[in-house]
mmCIF file of C-alpha atoms and ligand atoms in Angstrom:
data_model
loop_
_atom_site.group_PDB
_atom_site.id
_atom_site.type_symbol
_atom_site.label_atom_id
_atom_site.label_comp_id
_atom_site.label_asym_id
_atom_site.label_seq_id
_atom_site.Cartn_x
_atom_site.Cartn_y
_atom_site.Cartn_z
ATOM 1 C CA MET A 24 -17.070 -2.350 2.570
ATOM 2 C CA LYS A 25 -13.820 -0.562 1.697
ATOM 3 C CA LYS A 26 -11.231 -2.701 -0.058
ATOM 4 C CA ILE A 27 -7.576 -2.560 0.909
ATOM 5 C CA LEU A 28 -4.640 -4.070 -0.925
ATOM 6 C CA LEU A 29 -1.921 -4.998 1.535
ATOM 7 C CA VAL A 30 1.447 -5.311 -0.197
ATOM 8 C CA GLU A 31 3.936 -6.816 2.230
ATOM 9 C CA ASP A 32 6.454 -9.663 2.119
ATOM 10 C CA ASP A 33 6.894 -10.288 5.852
ATOM 11 C CA PRO A 34 4.480 -13.100 6.871
ATOM 12 C CA PHE A 35 4.452 -11.889 10.473
ATOM 13 C CA LEU A 36 3.343 -8.382 9.466
ATOM 14 C CA ILE A 37 0.835 -9.737 6.934
ATOM 15 C CA ASP A 38 -0.774 -11.780 9.687
ATOM 16 C CA ILE A 39 -0.998 -8.875 12.138
ATOM 17 C CA TYR A 40 -2.249 -6.298 9.630
ATOM 18 C CA GLN A 41 -4.666 -8.490 7.736
ATOM 19 C CA THR A 42 -6.353 -9.463 11.018
ATOM 20 C CA LYS A 43 -6.307 -5.908 12.325
ATOM 21 C CA LEU A 44 -7.787 -4.460 9.122
ATOM 22 C CA GLU A 45 -10.459 -7.150 8.808
ATOM 23 C CA ASN A 46 -11.472 -6.652 12.425
ATOM 24 C CA SER A 47 -11.777 -2.945 11.658
ATOM 25 C CA GLY A 48 -14.304 -3.652 8.907
ATOM 26 C CA PHE A 49 -12.130 -3.608 5.789
ATOM 27 C CA GLU A 50 -11.997 -6.187 3.042
ATOM 28 C CA VAL A 51 -8.342 -7.126 2.577
ATOM 29 C CA GLU A 52 -6.397 -8.701 -0.254
ATOM 30 C CA VAL A 53 -2.748 -9.550 0.256
ATOM 31 C CA ALA A 54 0.088 -9.430 -2.249
ATOM 32 C CA GLU A 55 3.319 -10.820 -0.831
ATOM 33 C CA ASN A 56 5.351 -9.714 -3.840
ATOM 34 C CA GLY A 57 5.352 -7.070 -6.563
ATOM 35 C CA GLU A 58 4.101 -9.300 -9.372
ATOM 36 C CA LYS A 59 1.020 -10.284 -7.416
ATOM 37 C CA ALA A 60 0.384 -6.660 -6.459
ATOM 38 C CA LEU A 61 0.441 -5.517 -10.098
ATOM 39 C CA GLU A 62 -1.818 -8.400 -11.145
ATOM 40 C CA LEU A 63 -4.403 -7.505 -8.503
ATOM 41 C CA LEU A 64 -4.217 -3.801 -9.360
ATOM 42 C CA LYS A 65 -4.988 -4.619 -13.003
ATOM 43 C CA GLU A 66 -7.886 -6.951 -12.179
ATOM 44 C CA LYS A 67 -9.618 -5.301 -9.263
ATOM 45 C CA VAL A 68 -10.573 -1.981 -7.725
ATOM 46 C CA PHE A 69 -9.218 -0.953 -4.320
ATOM 47 C CA ASP A 70 -10.017 2.048 -2.149
ATOM 48 C CA SER A 71 -6.561 2.040 -0.643
ATOM 49 C CA MET A 72 -3.218 0.297 -0.864
ATOM 50 C CA LEU A 73 -0.808 -0.172 1.990
ATOM 51 C CA LEU A 74 2.529 -0.533 0.238
ATOM 52 C CA ASP A 75 5.829 -1.829 1.545
ATOM 53 C CA ILE A 76 8.836 -0.585 -0.439
ATOM 54 C CA VAL A 77 11.430 -3.306 0.083
ATOM 55 C CA LEU A 78 9.992 -6.351 -1.683
ATOM 56 C CA PRO A 79 11.602 -9.225 -3.584
ATOM 57 C CA ARG A 80 12.169 -8.641 -7.341
ATOM 58 C CA ILE A 81 9.595 -5.922 -8.161
ATOM 59 C CA ASP A 82 9.845 -3.384 -5.338
ATOM 60 C CA GLY A 83 7.465 -0.678 -4.158
ATOM 61 C CA TRP A 84 9.103 2.022 -6.285
ATOM 62 C CA LYS A 85 8.564 -0.005 -9.423
ATOM 63 C CA ILE A 86 4.944 -0.659 -8.420
ATOM 64 C CA LEU A 87 4.356 3.092 -8.025
ATOM 65 C CA GLU A 88 5.852 3.769 -11.466
ATOM 66 C CA GLU A 89 3.670 1.072 -13.028
ATOM 67 C CA ILE A 90 0.540 2.498 -11.380
ATOM 68 C CA LYS A 91 1.365 5.893 -12.856
ATOM 69 C CA LYS A 92 1.420 4.317 -16.336
ATOM 70 C CA MET A 93 -1.697 2.201 -15.698
ATOM 71 C CA LYS A 94 -3.758 5.223 -14.602
ATOM 72 C CA GLU A 95 -4.346 6.289 -18.208
ATOM 73 C CA GLU A 96 -6.337 3.149 -18.923
ATOM 74 C CA LYS A 97 -7.673 2.319 -15.490
ATOM 75 C CA LYS A 98 -9.250 5.440 -14.051
ATOM 76 C CA ASP A 99 -10.151 3.978 -10.650
ATOM 77 C CA LEU A 100 -6.456 4.047 -9.804
ATOM 78 C CA GLU A 101 -6.663 7.857 -9.646
ATOM 79 C CA LYS A 102 -8.941 7.550 -6.636
ATOM 80 C CA MET A 103 -7.031 4.860 -4.774
ATOM 81 C CA LYS A 104 -5.265 6.255 -1.697
ATOM 82 C CA ILE A 105 -1.730 4.972 -1.574
ATOM 83 C CA ILE A 106 -0.060 4.687 1.792
ATOM 84 C CA VAL A 107 3.584 3.760 1.858
ATOM 85 C CA TRP A 108 4.782 2.144 5.025
ATOM 86 C CA SER A 109 8.416 1.445 5.068
ATOM 87 C CA ASN A 110 11.510 1.462 7.178
ATOM 88 C CA LEU A 111 13.111 3.733 4.596
ATOM 89 C CA GLY A 112 12.666 7.116 6.189
ATOM 90 C CA GLU A 113 15.115 9.443 4.431
ATOM 91 C CA LYS A 114 13.730 12.768 3.235
ATOM 92 C CA GLU A 115 14.545 11.752 -0.353
ATOM 93 C CA ASP A 116 12.474 8.588 -0.023
ATOM 94 C CA VAL A 117 9.480 10.533 1.250
ATOM 95 C CA LYS A 118 9.859 13.166 -1.480
ATOM 96 C CA LYS A 119 10.184 10.514 -4.177
ATOM 97 C CA ALA A 120 7.089 8.718 -2.894
ATOM 98 C CA LEU A 121 5.006 11.891 -2.875
ATOM 99 C CA SER A 122 6.111 12.710 -6.415
ATOM 100 C CA LEU A 123 4.905 9.242 -7.453
ATOM 101 C CA GLY A 124 1.372 9.891 -6.213
ATOM 102 C CA VAL A 125 1.555 8.577 -2.665
ATOM 103 C CA THR A 126 -0.973 10.120 -0.264
ATOM 104 C CA SER A 127 0.703 9.274 3.008
ATOM 105 C CA TYR A 128 4.100 7.973 4.101
ATOM 106 C CA LEU A 129 4.451 6.072 7.368
ATOM 107 C CA ILE A 130 7.674 4.849 8.915
ATOM 108 C CA LYS A 131 6.977 1.301 10.090
ATOM 109 C CA ALA A 132 8.863 1.587 13.362
ATOM 110 C CA ASN A 133 6.911 4.708 14.408
ATOM 111 C CA PHE A 134 3.412 3.281 14.016
ATOM 112 C CA THR A 135 1.471 0.619 15.857
ATOM 113 C CA PRO A 136 -1.047 -1.453 13.868
ATOM 114 C CA SER A 137 -3.901 0.536 15.476
ATOM 115 C CA GLU A 138 -2.335 3.817 14.364
ATOM 116 C CA VAL A 139 -1.893 2.572 10.810
ATOM 117 C CA VAL A 140 -5.543 1.518 10.701
ATOM 118 C CA ARG A 141 -6.615 4.902 12.068
ATOM 119 C CA GLU A 142 -4.557 6.591 9.348
ATOM 120 C CA ILE A 143 -6.304 4.526 6.648
ATOM 121 C CA GLU A 144 -9.723 5.299 8.137
ATOM 122 C CA LYS A 145 -8.875 9.008 8.114
ATOM 123 C CA LEU A 146 -7.822 8.930 4.457
ATOM 124 C CA LEU A 147 -10.918 7.015 3.361
ATOM 125 C CA LYS A 148 -13.451 9.201 5.144
HETATM 126 MG MG1 LIG B 216 9.524 -5.756 2.960
#
């Protein structure tokens, strides 16, 4: 079973996406803030991470920078597919994300939960 880390602070979205992903056959762990996300990334191995950018205190950008540093010691992070899904959709945001090792960048408003799941399935094939 593929393991997904869902990093999201909106309880409504967590509920929808956790259910949707689990029903699609993924094992899901949720981090509702940046600290929890970094803790889980240190402890466990994930096939993919669905990452919100705007989060309280430690945001998605900071998480991506930390992952870059952690990769030296934790090699499984090289293989983890990172999908940013955010309402930030400026070209600069997308460029910055790609330069930080993100595989795919989805604008929240343009994707339904089913489409996001399909995108994850495609990346993990
Ligand atoms: Mg958010």
